[in-house]
JSON list of C-alpha atoms in Angstrom, two decimals:
[
{"chain": "A", "resi": 1, "resn": "MET", "atom": "CA", "xyz": [0.00, 0.00, 0.00]},
{"chain": "A", "resi": 2, "resn": "ILE", "atom": "CA", "xyz": [1.55, 3.32, -0.97]},
{"chain": "A", "resi": 3, "resn": "ALA", "atom": "CA", "xyz": [1.22, 6.42, 1.14]},
{"chain": "A", "resi": 4, "resn": "LEU", "atom": "CA", "xyz": [-1.05, 9.29, 0.17]},
{"chain": "A", "resi": 5, "resn": "LYS", "atom": "CA", "xyz": [0.74, 11.51, -2.28]},
{"chain": "A", "resi": 6, "resn": "SER", "atom": "CA", "xyz": [-0.40, 15.11, -2.40]},
{"chain": "A", "resi": 7, "resn": "ILE", "atom": "CA", "xyz": [0.77, 16.35, -5.77]},
{"chain": "A", "resi": 8, "resn": "SER", "atom": "CA", "xyz": [-0.34, 19.94, -5.74]},
{"chain": "A", "resi": 9, "resn": "SER", "atom": "CA", "xyz": [3.28, 21.08, -5.74]},
{"chain": "A", "resi": 10, "resn": "LEU", "atom": "CA", "xyz": [4.02, 18.92, -8.77]},
{"chain": "A", "resi": 11, "resn": "VAL", "atom": "CA", "xyz": [0.89, 20.00, -10.60]},
{"chain": "A", "resi": 12, "resn": "PHE", "atom": "CA", "xyz": [1.86, 23.63, -10.43]},
{"chain": "A", "resi": 13, "resn": "ALA", "atom": "CA", "xyz": [5.63, 23.19, -10.43]},
{"chain": "A", "resi": 14, "resn": "GLY", "atom": "CA", "xyz": [6.13, 25.29, -13.53]},
{"chain": "A", "resi": 15, "resn": "ALA", "atom": "CA", "xyz": [4.19, 28.31, -12.30]},
{"chain": "A", "resi": 16, "resn": "ALA", "atom": "CA", "xyz": [7.29, 30.16, -11.07]},
{"chain": "A", "resi": 17, "resn": "MET", "atom": "CA", "xyz": [8.88, 29.89, -14.49]},
{"chain": "A", "resi": 18, "resn": "LEU", "atom": "CA", "xyz": [6.05, 31.58, -16.40]},
{"chain": "A", "resi": 19, "resn": "ALA", "atom": "CA", "xyz": [7.34, 34.80, -17.88]},
{"chain": "A", "resi": 20, "resn": "THR", "atom": "CA", "xyz": [4.03, 35.88, -19.38]},
{"chain": "A", "resi": 21, "resn": "GLY", "atom": "CA", "xyz": [1.72, 34.76, -16.60]},
{"chain": "A", "resi": 22, "resn": "SER", "atom": "CA", "xyz": [-0.20, 32.37, -18.90]},
{"chain": "A", "resi": 23, "resn": "ALA", "atom": "CA", "xyz": [-0.83, 28.75, -17.93]},
{"chain": "A", "resi": 24, "resn": "VAL", "atom": "CA", "xyz": [1.68, 26.16, -19.10]},
{"chain": "A", "resi": 25, "resn": "ALA", "atom": "CA", "xyz": [0.94, 22.44, -19.15]},
{"chain": "A", "resi": 26, "resn": "VAL", "atom": "CA", "xyz": [2.91, 20.42, -16.62]},
{"chain": "A", "resi": 27, "resn": "PRO", "atom": "CA", "xyz": [2.50, 16.70, -17.40]},
{"chain": "A", "resi": 28, "resn": "VAL", "atom": "CA", "xyz": [2.43, 14.69, -14.18]},
{"chain": "A", "resi": 29, "resn": "THR", "atom": "CA", "xyz": [2.69, 10.92, -13.77]},
{"chain": "A", "resi": 30, "resn": "ILE", "atom": "CA", "xyz": [2.01, 9.27, -10.41]},
{"chain": "A", "resi": 31, "resn": "VAL", "atom": "CA", "xyz": [2.56, 5.54, -9.92]},
{"chain": "A", "resi": 32, "resn": "GLY", "atom": "CA", "xyz": [-0.13, 3.71, -7.95]},
{"chain": "A", "resi": 33, "resn": "ASN", "atom": "CA", "xyz": [-0.34, 0.10, -6.80]},
{"chain": "A", "resi": 34, "resn": "THR", "atom": "CA", "xyz": [-1.29, -1.50, -10.13]},
{"chain": "A", "resi": 35, "resn": "VAL", "atom": "CA", "xyz": [-1.75, 1.53, -12.43]},
{"chain": "A", "resi": 36, "resn": "SER", "atom": "CA", "xyz": [-0.09, 4.87, -13.14]},
{"chain": "A", "resi": 37, "resn": "PHE", "atom": "CA", "xyz": [-1.97, 8.17, -13.59]},
{"chain": "A", "resi": 38, "resn": "THR", "atom": "CA", "xyz": [-0.87, 10.82, -16.12]},
{"chain": "A", "resi": 39, "resn": "PHE", "atom": "CA", "xyz": [-2.66, 14.15, -16.54]},
{"chain": "A", "resi": 40, "resn": "ASP", "atom": "CA", "xyz": [-2.20, 17.72, -17.71]},
{"chain": "A", "resi": 41, "resn": "SER", "atom": "CA", "xyz": [-2.02, 20.21, -14.84]},
{"chain": "A", "resi": 42, "resn": "ALA", "atom": "CA", "xyz": [-3.48, 22.97, -17.02]},
{"chain": "A", "resi": 43, "resn": "LEU", "atom": "CA", "xyz": [-6.82, 21.09, -17.07]},
{"chain": "A", "resi": 44, "resn": "ALA", "atom": "CA", "xyz": [-7.26, 20.77, -13.29]},
{"chain": "A", "resi": 45, "resn": "GLY", "atom": "CA", "xyz": [-9.61, 23.77, -13.26]},
{"chain": "A", "resi": 46, "resn": "LEU", "atom": "CA", "xyz": [-12.45, 23.58, -10.74]},
{"chain": "A", "resi": 47, "resn": "PHE", "atom": "CA", "xyz": [-11.38, 20.12, -9.57]},
{"chain": "A", "resi": 48, "resn": "GLY", "atom": "CA", "xyz": [-8.21, 21.47, -7.99]},
{"chain": "A", "resi": 49, "resn": "ALA", "atom": "CA", "xyz": [-5.03, 19.50, -7.34]},
{"chain": "A", "resi": 50, "resn": "PRO", "atom": "CA", "xyz": [-5.61, 15.73, -7.15]},
{"chain": "A", "resi": 51, "resn": "THR", "atom": "CA", "xyz": [-4.23, 13.20, -4.69]},
{"chain": "A", "resi": 52, "resn": "VAL", "atom": "CA", "xyz": [-3.32, 9.60, -5.55]},
{"chain": "A", "resi": 53, "resn": "ASN", "atom": "CA", "xyz": [-3.88, 6.76, -3.12]},
{"chain": "A", "resi": 54, "resn": "GLY", "atom": "CA", "xyz": [-3.21, 3.23, -4.33]},
{"chain": "A", "resi": 55, "resn": "ASP", "atom": "CA", "xyz": [-5.25, 2.83, -7.53]},
{"chain": "A", "resi": 56, "resn": "SER", "atom": "CA", "xyz": [-7.51, 5.81, -6.81]},
{"chain": "A", "resi": 57, "resn": "ILE", "atom": "CA", "xyz": [-7.23, 9.48, -7.66]},
{"chain": "A", "resi": 58, "resn": "PHE", "atom": "CA", "xyz": [-9.42, 11.99, -5.87]},
{"chain": "A", "resi": 59, "resn": "PHE", "atom": "CA", "xyz": [-10.16, 15.71, -5.72]},
{"chain": "A", "resi": 60, "resn": "THR", "atom": "CA", "xyz": [-11.46, 17.95, -2.92]},
{"chain": "A", "resi": 61, "resn": "PRO", "atom": "CA", "xyz": [-12.54, 21.10, -4.80]},
{"chain": "A", "resi": 62, "resn": "THR", "atom": "CA", "xyz": [-13.28, 24.34, -2.95]},
{"chain": "A", "resi": 63, "resn": "ASN", "atom": "CA", "xyz": [-14.79, 26.42, -5.74]},
{"chain": "A", "resi": 64, "resn": "PHE", "atom": "CA", "xyz": [-16.92, 23.95, -7.71]},
{"chain": "A", "resi": 65, "resn": "LYS", "atom": "CA", "xyz": [-20.29, 25.51, -6.89]},
{"chain": "A", "resi": 66, "resn": "VAL", "atom": "CA", "xyz": [-23.24, 27.32, -8.47]},
{"chain": "A", "resi": 67, "resn": "PHE", "atom": "CA", "xyz": [-25.94, 29.59, -7.02]},
{"chain": "A", "resi": 68, "resn": "SER", "atom": "CA", "xyz": [-29.23, 30.92, -8.39]},
{"chain": "A", "resi": 69, "resn": "SER", "atom": "CA", "xyz": [-31.60, 33.48, -6.85]},
{"chain": "A", "resi": 70, "resn": "ASN", "atom": "CA", "xyz": [-34.54, 34.76, -8.91]},
{"chain": "A", "resi": 71, "resn": "ASP", "atom": "CA", "xyz": [-32.44, 34.62, -12.07]},
{"chain": "A", "resi": 72, "resn": "GLY", "atom": "CA", "xyz": [-33.35, 31.41, -13.90]},
{"chain": "A", "resi": 73, "resn": "PHE", "atom": "CA", "xyz": [-30.99, 28.57, -14.69]},
{"chain": "A", "resi": 74, "resn": "GLU", "atom": "CA", "xyz": [-27.33, 28.74, -13.71]},
{"chain": "A", "resi": 75, "resn": "GLN", "atom": "CA", "xyz": [-24.75, 26.06, -14.36]},
{"chain": "A", "resi": 76, "resn": "ILE", "atom": "CA", "xyz": [-21.06, 25.38, -13.95]},
{"chain": "A", "resi": 77, "resn": "SER", "atom": "CA", "xyz": [-19.03, 22.57, -15.50]},
{"chain": "A", "resi": 78, "resn": "GLN", "atom": "CA", "xyz": [-15.55, 21.11, -15.74]},
{"chain": "A", "resi": 79, "resn": "THR", "atom": "CA", "xyz": [-14.01, 18.26, -17.73]},
{"chain": "A", "resi": 80, "resn": "PHE", "atom": "CA", "xyz": [-10.82, 16.46, -16.74]},
{"chain": "A", "resi": 81, "resn": "ASN", "atom": "CA", "xyz": [-8.79, 13.84, -18.62]},
{"chain": "A", "resi": 82, "resn": "ILE", "atom": "CA", "xyz": [-6.54, 11.21, -17.07]},
{"chain": "A", "resi": 83, "resn": "ALA", "atom": "CA", "xyz": [-4.45, 8.65, -18.94]},
{"chain": "A", "resi": 84, "resn": "ILE", "atom": "CA", "xyz": [-4.35, 5.36, -17.03]},
{"chain": "A", "resi": 85, "resn": "THR", "atom": "CA", "xyz": [-1.56, 2.86, -17.70]},
{"chain": "A", "resi": 86, "resn": "ALA", "atom": "CA", "xyz": [-1.45, -0.56, -16.09]},
{"chain": "A", "resi": 87, "resn": "ASN", "atom": "CA", "xyz": [1.71, -1.44, -14.22]},
{"chain": "A", "resi": 88, "resn": "ALA", "atom": "CA", "xyz": [3.60, -4.60, -15.19]},
{"chain": "A", "resi": 89, "resn": "GLY", "atom": "CA", "xyz": [1.53, -7.76, -14.73]},
{"chain": "A", "resi": 90, "resn": "PHE", "atom": "CA", "xyz": [-1.89, -6.06, -14.65]},
{"chain": "A", "resi": 91, "resn": "GLN", "atom": "CA", "xyz": [-4.70, -5.11, -17.03]},
{"chain": "A", "resi": 92, "resn": "ILE", "atom": "CA", "xyz": [-7.46, -2.51, -16.67]},
{"chain": "A", "resi": 93, "resn": "ALA", "atom": "CA", "xyz": [-10.98, -3.84, -16.09]},
{"chain": "A", "resi": 94, "resn": "GLY", "atom": "CA", "xyz": [-13.01, -0.69, -15.37]},
{"chain": "A", "resi": 95, "resn": "ALA", "atom": "CA", "xyz": [-13.45, 2.52, -13.39]},
{"chain": "A", "resi": 96, "resn": "ASN", "atom": "CA", "xyz": [-15.80, 3.66, -10.61]},
{"chain": "A", "resi": 97, "resn": "LEU", "atom": "CA", "xyz": [-16.52, 7.31, -9.84]},
{"chain": "A", "resi": 98, "resn": "THR", "atom": "CA", "xyz": [-17.94, 8.60, -6.54]},
{"chain": "A", "resi": 99, "resn": "GLU", "atom": "CA", "xyz": [-18.84, 12.24, -5.88]},
{"chain": "A", "resi": 100, "resn": "SER", "atom": "CA", "xyz": [-20.37, 14.16, -3.00]},
{"chain": "A", "resi": 101, "resn": "GLY", "atom": "CA", "xyz": [-21.19, 17.63, -1.75]},
{"chain": "A", "resi": 102, "resn": "ASP", "atom": "CA", "xyz": [-24.08, 19.61, -0.31]},
{"chain": "A", "resi": 103, "resn": "TYR", "atom": "CA", "xyz": [-26.96, 21.80, -1.49]},
{"chain": "A", "resi": 104, "resn": "TYR", "atom": "CA", "xyz": [-29.97, 23.82, -0.41]},
{"chain": "A", "resi": 105, "resn": "ASN", "atom": "CA", "xyz": [-33.34, 24.74, -1.89]},
{"chain": "A", "resi": 106, "resn": "ILE", "atom": "CA", "xyz": [-35.41, 27.63, -0.52]},
{"chain": "A", "resi": 107, "resn": "ASN", "atom": "CA", "xyz": [-39.10, 27.91, -1.48]},
{"chain": "A", "resi": 108, "resn": "THR", "atom": "CA", "xyz": [-38.58, 25.94, -4.68]},
{"chain": "A", "resi": 109, "resn": "SER", "atom": "CA", "xyz": [-41.38, 25.00, -7.06]},
{"chain": "A", "resi": 110, "resn": "VAL", "atom": "CA", "xyz": [-41.67, 23.42, -10.51]},
{"chain": "A", "resi": 111, "resn": "LEU", "atom": "CA", "xyz": [-38.50, 23.83, -12.63]},
{"chain": "A", "resi": 112, "resn": "GLU", "atom": "CA", "xyz": [-36.59, 25.11, -9.60]},
{"chain": "A", "resi": 113, "resn": "GLY", "atom": "CA", "xyz": [-33.94, 23.30, -7.62]},
{"chain": "A", "resi": 114, "resn": "VAL", "atom": "CA", "xyz": [-30.52, 21.74, -8.13]},
{"chain": "A", "resi": 115, "resn": "ALA", "atom": "CA", "xyz": [-29.09, 18.80, -10.08]},
{"chain": "A", "resi": 116, "resn": "VAL", "atom": "CA", "xyz": [-25.87, 16.89, -10.68]},
{"chain": "A", "resi": 117, "resn": "SER", "atom": "CA", "xyz": [-25.02, 15.53, -14.10]},
{"chain": "A", "resi": 118, "resn": "GLY", "atom": "CA", "xyz": [-22.14, 14.62, -16.38]},
{"chain": "A", "resi": 119, "resn": "GLN", "atom": "CA", "xyz": [-20.47, 11.60, -17.90]},
{"chain": "A", "resi": 120, "resn": "LEU", "atom": "CA", "xyz": [-17.70, 9.12, -17.22]},
{"chain": "A", "resi": 121, "resn": "ARG", "atom": "CA", "xyz": [-15.99, 8.07, -20.47]},
{"chain": "A", "resi": 122, "resn": "LEU", "atom": "CA", "xyz": [-13.30, 5.49, -21.28]},
{"chain": "A", "resi": 123, "resn": "VAL", "atom": "CA", "xyz": [-11.26, 5.35, -24.49]},
{"chain": "A", "resi": 124, "resn": "ASP", "atom": "CA", "xyz": [-8.95, 2.49, -25.44]},
{"chain": "A", "resi": 125, "resn": "LEU", "atom": "CA", "xyz": [-5.56, 4.16, -25.99]},
{"chain": "A", "resi": 126, "resn": "GLU", "atom": "CA", "xyz": [-4.26, 1.04, -27.76]},
{"chain": "A", "resi": 127, "resn": "ALA", "atom": "CA", "xyz": [-7.11, 1.34, -30.33]},
{"chain": "A", "resi": 128, "resn": "PRO", "atom": "CA", "xyz": [-8.36, 4.93, -29.92]},
{"chain": "A", "resi": 129, "resn": "PHE", "atom": "CA", "xyz": [-10.88, 4.79, -32.79]},
{"chain": "A", "resi": 130, "resn": "THR", "atom": "CA", "xyz": [-12.76, 1.97, -31.09]},
{"chain": "A", "resi": 131, "resn": "PRO", "atom": "CA", "xyz": [-16.08, 3.40, -29.78]},
{"chain": "A", "resi": 132, "resn": "ALA", "atom": "CA", "xyz": [-15.74, 4.74, -26.25]},
{"chain": "A", "resi": 133, "resn": "VAL", "atom": "CA", "xyz": [-17.74, 3.36, -23.34]},
{"chain": "A", "resi": 134, "resn": "THR", "atom": "CA", "xyz": [-19.70, 5.88, -21.27]},
{"chain": "A", "resi": 135, "resn": "SER", "atom": "CA", "xyz": [-21.89, 6.07, -18.20]},
{"chain": "A", "resi": 136, "resn": "ALA", "atom": "CA", "xyz": [-23.98, 8.98, -16.90]},
{"chain": "A", "resi": 137, "resn": "ILE", "atom": "CA", "xyz": [-23.14, 10.54, -13.54]},
{"chain": "A", "resi": 138, "resn": "GLY", "atom": "CA", "xyz": [-26.25, 10.80, -11.42]},
{"chain": "A", "resi": 139, "resn": "THR", "atom": "CA", "xyz": [-27.70, 10.89, -7.91]},
{"chain": "A", "resi": 140, "resn": "PRO", "atom": "CA", "xyz": [-29.80, 8.03, -6.52]},
{"chain": "A", "resi": 141, "resn": "ALA", "atom": "CA", "xyz": [-32.83, 10.36, -6.35]},
{"chain": "A", "resi": 142, "resn": "PRO", "atom": "CA", "xyz": [-33.67, 13.98, -7.27]},
{"chain": "A", "resi": 143, "resn": "LEU", "atom": "CA", "xyz": [-32.20, 16.57, -4.89]},
{"chain": "A", "resi": 144, "resn": "THR", "atom": "CA", "xyz": [-35.52, 17.92, -3.65]},
{"chain": "A", "resi": 145, "resn": "ALA", "atom": "CA", "xyz": [-34.88, 18.54, 0.06]},
{"chain": "A", "resi": 146, "resn": "THR", "atom": "CA", "xyz": [-35.87, 22.07, 1.09]},
{"chain": "A", "resi": 147, "resn": "THR", "atom": "CA", "xyz": [-34.85, 24.28, 3.99]},
{"chain": "A", "resi": 148, "resn": "THR", "atom": "CA", "xyz": [-36.48, 27.22, 5.75]},
{"chain": "A", "resi": 149, "resn": "PHE", "atom": "CA", "xyz": [-34.91, 30.65, 5.97]},
{"chain": "A", "resi": 150, "resn": "PRO", "atom": "CA", "xyz": [-33.70, 32.12, 8.19]},
{"chain": "A", "resi": 151, "resn": "ALA", "atom": "CA", "xyz": [-34.84, 29.86, 11.03]},
{"chain": "A", "resi": 152, "resn": "GLY", "atom": "CA", "xyz": [-33.65, 26.26, 10.60]},
{"chain": "A", "resi": 153, "resn": "PHE", "atom": "CA", "xyz": [-31.50, 27.02, 7.56]},
{"chain": "A", "resi": 154, "resn": "ALA", "atom": "CA", "xyz": [-29.19, 24.09, 6.72]},
{"chain": "A", "resi": 155, "resn": "THR", "atom": "CA", "xyz": [-27.64, 22.35, 3.75]},
{"chain": "A", "resi": 156, "resn": "THR", "atom": "CA", "xyz": [-28.32, 18.75, 2.69]},
{"chain": "A", "resi": 157, "resn": "ASN", "atom": "CA", "xyz": [-25.66, 16.27, 1.61]},
{"chain": "A", "resi": 158, "resn": "TRP", "atom": "CA", "xyz": [-25.75, 14.61, -1.82]},
{"chain": "A", "resi": 159, "resn": "THR", "atom": "CA", "xyz": [-23.87, 11.75, -3.48]},
{"chain": "A", "resi": 160, "resn": "ALA", "atom": "CA", "xyz": [-23.50, 10.72, -7.11]},
{"chain": "A", "resi": 161, "resn": "SER", "atom": "CA", "xyz": [-21.78, 7.84, -8.87]},
{"chain": "A", "resi": 162, "resn": "SER", "atom": "CA", "xyz": [-20.94, 6.26, -12.20]},
{"chain": "A", "resi": 163, "resn": "SER", "atom": "CA", "xyz": [-19.21, 3.06, -13.34]},
{"chain": "A", "resi": 164, "resn": "VAL", "atom": "CA", "xyz": [-17.80, 1.77, -16.61]},
{"chain": "A", "resi": 165, "resn": "ALA", "atom": "CA", "xyz": [-16.37, -1.63, -17.53]},
{"chain": "A", "resi": 166, "resn": "VAL", "atom": "CA", "xyz": [-13.72, -2.26, -20.17]},
{"chain": "A", "resi": 167, "resn": "PRO", "atom": "CA", "xyz": [-15.35, -4.27, -23.00]},
{"chain": "A", "resi": 168, "resn": "MET", "atom": "CA", "xyz": [-14.03, -7.55, -24.31]},
{"chain": "A", "resi": 169, "resn": "GLY", "atom": "CA", "xyz": [-11.72, -7.01, -27.27]},
{"chain": "A", "resi": 170, "resn": "TRP", "atom": "CA", "xyz": [-10.05, -3.86, -25.99]},
{"chain": "A", "resi": 171, "resn": "GLY", "atom": "CA", "xyz": [-6.27, -3.76, -25.74]},
{"chain": "A", "resi": 172, "resn": "GLY", "atom": "CA", "xyz": [-5.07, -3.73, -29.33]},
{"chain": "A", "resi": 173, "resn": "GLN", "atom": "CA", "xyz": [-3.66, -6.82, -31.01]},
{"chain": "A", "resi": 174, "resn": "ASP", "atom": "CA", "xyz": [-3.03, -8.83, -27.86]},
{"chain": "A", "resi": 175, "resn": "GLY", "atom": "CA", "xyz": [-6.47, -8.08, -26.38]},
{"chain": "A", "resi": 176, "resn": "ILE", "atom": "CA", "xyz": [-4.97, -7.07, -23.04]},
{"chain": "A", "resi": 177, "resn": "PRO", "atom": "CA", "xyz": [-6.16, -3.55, -22.09]},
{"chain": "A", "resi": 178, "resn": "THR", "atom": "CA", "xyz": [-3.24, -1.80, -20.44]},
{"chain": "A", "resi": 179, "resn": "ALA", "atom": "CA", "xyz": [-3.84, 1.85, -21.38]},
{"chain": "A", "resi": 180, "resn": "VAL", "atom": "CA", "xyz": [-7.08, 3.86, -21.32]},
{"chain": "A", "resi": 181, "resn": "ASN", "atom": "CA", "xyz": [-8.06, 7.51, -21.17]},
{"chain": "A", "resi": 182, "resn": "VAL", "atom": "CA", "xyz": [-10.66, 8.44, -18.56]},
{"chain": "A", "resi": 183, "resn": "THR", "atom": "CA", "xyz": [-12.72, 11.61, -19.01]},
{"chain": "A", "resi": 184, "resn": "ILE", "atom": "CA", "xyz": [-14.71, 12.97, -16.09]},
{"chain": "A", "resi": 185, "resn": "GLU", "atom": "CA", "xyz": [-17.31, 15.52, -17.20]},
{"chain": "A", "resi": 186, "resn": "ASN", "atom": "CA", "xyz": [-19.05, 17.26, -14.28]},
{"chain": "A", "resi": 187, "resn": "ILE", "atom": "CA", "xyz": [-22.07, 19.59, -14.44]},
{"chain": "A", "resi": 188, "resn": "LEU", "atom": "CA", "xyz": [-23.85, 21.34, -11.56]},
{"chain": "A", "resi": 189, "resn": "ILE", "atom": "CA", "xyz": [-27.17, 23.17, -12.13]},
{"chain": "A", "resi": 190, "resn": "ALA", "atom": "CA", "xyz": [-29.15, 25.52, -9.91]},
{"chain": "A", "resi": 191, "resn": "SER", "atom": "CA", "xyz": [-32.48, 27.07, -10.86]},
{"chain": "A", "resi": 192, "resn": "SER", "atom": "CA", "xyz": [-34.70, 29.65, -9.16]},
{"chain": "A", "resi": 193, "resn": "LEU", "atom": "CA", "xyz": [-37.43, 31.62, -10.92]},
{"chain": "A", "resi": 194, "resn": "ASN", "atom": "CA", "xyz": [-39.39, 33.32, -8.15]},
{"chain": "A", "resi": 195, "resn": "ALA", "atom": "CA", "xyz": [-38.41, 36.32, -6.05]},
{"chain": "A", "resi": 196, "resn": "SER", "atom": "CA", "xyz": [-38.51, 34.28, -2.83]},
{"chain": "A", "resi": 197, "resn": "SER", "atom": "CA", "xyz": [-36.56, 31.30, -4.19]},
{"chain": "A", "resi": 198, "resn": "ALA", "atom": "CA", "xyz": [-32.89, 30.37, -4.02]},
{"chain": "A", "resi": 199, "resn": "ALA", "atom": "CA", "xyz": [-30.89, 27.28, -4.98]},
{"chain": "A", "resi": 200, "resn": "PHE", "atom": "CA", "xyz": [-27.27, 26.34, -4.31]},
{"chain": "A", "resi": 201, "resn": "ILE", "atom": "CA", "xyz": [-25.14, 23.24, -4.91]},
{"chain": "A", "resi": 202, "resn": "GLU", "atom": "CA", "xyz": [-21.45, 22.52, -4.33]},
{"chain": "A", "resi": 203, "resn": "LYS", "atom": "CA", "xyz": [-19.17, 19.59, -5.20]},
{"chain": "A", "resi": 204, "resn": "LYS", "atom": "CA", "xyz": [-16.72, 18.82, -2.39]},
{"chain": "A", "resi": 205, "resn": "PHE", "atom": "CA", "xyz": [-15.31, 15.43, -3.43]},
{"chain": "A", "resi": 206, "resn": "ALA", "atom": "CA", "xyz": [-14.73, 13.45, -6.62]},
{"chain": "A", "resi": 207, "resn": "GLY", "atom": "CA", "xyz": [-12.90, 10.12, -6.46]},
{"chain": "A", "resi": 208, "resn": "LEU", "atom": "CA", "xyz": [-12.00, 7.77, -9.31]},
{"chain": "A", "resi": 209, "resn": "ASP", "atom": "CA", "xyz": [-11.11, 4.17, -8.50]},
{"chain": "A", "resi": 210, "resn": "ILE", "atom": "CA", "xyz": [-9.49, 2.04, -11.22]},
{"chain": "A", "resi": 211, "resn": "VAL", "atom": "CA", "xyz": [-10.32, -1.67, -11.27]},
{"chain": "A", "resi": 212, "resn": "THR", "atom": "CA", "xyz": [-7.54, -4.01, -12.43]},
{"chain": "A", "resi": 213, "resn": "THR", "atom": "CA", "xyz": [-6.96, -7.74, -12.72]},
{"chain": "A", "resi": 214, "resn": "PRO", "atom": "CA", "xyz": [-3.72, -9.70, -13.14]},
{"chain": "A", "resi": 215, "resn": "VAL", "atom": "CA", "xyz": [-2.67, -10.46, -16.70]},
{"chain": "A", "resi": 216, "resn": "PRO", "atom": "CA", "xyz": [-3.04, -14.24, -17.22]},
{"chain": "A", "resi": 217, "resn": "GLU", "atom": "CA", "xyz": [0.25, -16.10, -17.50]},
{"chain": "A", "resi": 218, "resn": "PRO", "atom": "CA", "xyz": [1.09, -17.62, -20.91]},
{"chain": "A", "resi": 219, "resn": "GLN", "atom": "CA", "xyz": [0.58, -21.07, -19.39]},
{"chain": "A", "resi": 220, "resn": "THR", "atom": "CA", "xyz": [-2.99, -20.08, -18.52]},
{"chain": "A", "resi": 221, "resn": "TYR", "atom": "CA", "xyz": [-3.66, -19.10, -22.13]},
{"chain": "A", "resi": 222, "resn": "ALA", "atom": "CA", "xyz": [-2.22, -22.42, -23.30]},
{"chain": "A", "resi": 223, "resn": "LEU", "atom": "CA", "xyz": [-4.40, -24.39, -20.90]},
{"chain": "A", "resi": 224, "resn": "PHE", "atom": "CA", "xyz": [-7.44, -22.36, -21.93]},
{"chain": "A", "resi": 225, "resn": "LEU", "atom": "CA", "xyz": [-6.84, -23.07, -25.63]},
{"chain": "A", "resi": 226, "resn": "ALA", "atom": "CA", "xyz": [-6.15, -26.72, -24.92]},
{"chain": "A", "resi": 227, "resn": "GLY", "atom": "CA", "xyz": [-9.41, -26.91, -23.00]},
{"chain": "A", "resi": 228, "resn": "LEU", "atom": "CA", "xyz": [-11.33, -25.40, -25.90]},
{"chain": "A", "resi": 229, "resn": "GLY", "atom": "CA", "xyz": [-9.71, -27.91, -28.26]},
{"chain": "A", "resi": 230, "resn": "LEU", "atom": "CA", "xyz": [-10.66, -30.82, -26.01]},
{"chain": "A", "resi": 231, "resn": "ILE", "atom": "CA", "xyz": [-14.25, -29.60, -25.77]},
{"chain": "A", "resi": 232, "resn": "GLY", "atom": "CA", "xyz": [-14.43, -29.39, -29.56]},
{"chain": "A", "resi": 233, "resn": "PHE", "atom": "CA", "xyz": [-12.93, -32.87, -29.97]},
{"chain": "A", "resi": 234, "resn": "MET", "atom": "CA", "xyz": [-15.40, -34.43, -27.54]},
{"chain": "A", "resi": 235, "resn": "ALA", "atom": "CA", "xyz": [-18.32, -32.64, -29.25]},
{"chain": "A", "resi": 236, "resn": "ARG", "atom": "CA", "xyz": [-17.24, -34.03, -32.63]},
{"chain": "A", "resi": 237, "resn": "ARG", "atom": "CA", "xyz": [-16.96, -37.55, -31.18]},
{"chain": "A", "resi": 238, "resn": "ARG", "atom": "CA", "xyz": [-20.47, -37.38, -29.75]},
{"chain": "A", "resi": 239, "resn": "MET", "atom": "CA", "xyz": [-21.83, -36.13, -33.08]},
{"chain": "A", "resi": 240, "resn": "GLY", "atom": "CA", "xyz": [-20.02, -38.94, -34.90]},
{"chain": "A", "resi": 241, "resn": "SER", "atom": "CA", "xyz": [-21.41, -41.58, -32.52]},
{"chain": "A", "resi": 242, "resn": "ALA", "atom": "CA", "xyz": [-24.93, -40.28, -32.98]},
{"chain": "A", "resi": 243, "resn": "ILE", "atom": "CA", "xyz": [-24.82, -40.64, -36.78]}
]
């Protein structure tokens, strides 16, 4: 088990060298237990600096929030890309995303309130034109809890999740998926239409866990193929006996 690695200093390591003040990409690679994470620091945005723990990468944003008060629909969004490479002896099987935060609704009615949305997307980097696999990010139920103001005012916690599995056939010529790109697209929405309404939602955590399995040894493949051949031989014998 590796120790927690806060990489905020690495993510923004090149900031002191910027002569013009514009953002410069700082590629960062962090080695986990069975996979390595590579990302572009210039795309951290609202997520903030990530931390790697084992085969998980997580964010604790402080400014990923949206507020609406008598001004219709408001939204905020951020997309982040991470290249995942399996360490020696492992292959990538899937990814699980967990998110959480809090929200409040004051005097909300139809078409007012808050929502969490987005998409988790995987691309096979060994065959990038193969169709991606995606899964929507969503909460178990609509975020409809309301609070009174000013007496009793409080926020309500929310959670959201998404999961994707690597399809059979990914991994290029050898069929062993060892490199994928993961895209996390996050959207927060707040809506209030009436003068006495207000809606607020904030994301405080986003964690991506990579699922891996050991790469089968060559002997395992040989035994598997031999087993298939034996099954075929026995099937042909039974067909021949039945004729």
